[in-house]
Amino acid sequence: MKKNNIFRANGASIRKAAAILKKGGVVAFPTETVYGLGACVFNPKAAARIFEIKKRPYFDPLIVHIAQKKQLSLLAAELPSKVKKIADKFWPGSLTLVFEKKKSVPDIVTAGLNTVAVRMPDCKIALKLIELAGQPIAAPSANSFSRTSPVRAQHVRNQLKDGPDMILDGGKTRKGLESTIVKFEKGKFYVLRQGAVPVEEIEKNTGLKILKPADSKIQAPGMLKKHYAPKATVIAVKNEKEAKDLNAAYIAFKDRPQKKFKMVKILSSKGCLEEAAANLFDFFHDLEKKKAGKIYIEKAPARGLGLAINDRIKRAAAEAGGE
Ligand code: AMP
Ligand code: MG
């Protein structure tokens, strides 16, 4: 392994990271959701390196991150007023919007689709970096393909080694779950991925209806059945009664289990969904490091953020392969 490429985020390191991006390099950086692996969106060669470093298949498009709404004009073919309404309410924030792209957005970024996914992160470090780079930054999560997304700089380092030219360390991410993805198509909105912003919240704040895609063509590419997985067997349970193997690790949602499992973690002793979401991936990384082998995890209450948490648990627990 080459020398450590993690730099604590401050004015000087963010400037250095922006200079690397401008020269066509690839930088991992924190956002409020998870760490991203970024390259300048209009540099297809740099974007190609993201796929190489992550071992990500080319059919899986990248999310483009912006620092100011005016940067949308570089990416969007047109900006429907309903899309603008959602962006105005939720940006900066953990909501990604998908809409028709401008032809100039490179195909490698959008996996050849005529749409592009865009968000403005709610994280000062990320915003400063994008601003100094002077252009939108394409950045998927900074994990190896199908593994747990990183919520600390060290998680990026453990998975991607010295693949990125630099890793900016902004500490543990605040939300710990990926963004919610909503697609605009022919006047309607569809949720493609549950995430850090509950769909009800979008509906409540905008008065717009967000549909569940019935049509499989609308599904997000890259939303594979097996995803977000630690290197361990993950088994989703309702409660500890379903967990027989005491040699395993047990992640409870709220209450400590009675049984003596080898390792026990509590997502939120207060039963707070935000806290649980922020801990989920961090616990997966930690238990993987401690070589847990098998992890039981209790599902969250199926409301609000709990839906996104349960989606990640389901995918982490899935067998490999298939969509
Ligand atoms: P992430 O690694 O969390 O940044 O994931 C990016 C995800 O965004 C992809 O796996 C896709 O599911 C979704 N995505 C990106 N671009 C598009 C697009 N143009 N249309 C639909 N989904 C997209
Ligand atoms: Mg990802």
GROMACS .gro file of C-alpha atoms and ligand atoms in nm, residues 34 54 56 60 140-143 147 149 178 193 227-228, ligand 2:
model
   15
   34VAL     CA    1  -2.193   0.904   0.274
   54LYS     CA    2  -1.477   0.115  -0.752
   56ARG     CA    3  -1.831  -0.046  -1.077
   60ASP     CA    4  -2.448   0.210  -1.326
  140PRO     CA    5  -2.099   0.794  -0.659
  141SER     CA    6  -2.047   0.654  -0.310
  142ALA     CA    7  -1.678   0.587  -0.240
  143ASN     CA    8  -1.713   0.214  -0.175
  147ARG     CA    9  -2.004  -0.318  -0.055
  149SER     CA   10  -2.099   0.271   0.166
  178GLU     CA   11  -2.747   0.758   0.071
  193ARG     CA   12  -3.437   0.484  -0.423
  227HIS     CA   13  -2.570  -0.411  -0.229
  228TYR     CA   14  -2.433  -0.227   0.072
  325MG      MG   15  -2.343   0.359  -0.417
   0.00000   0.00000   0.00000
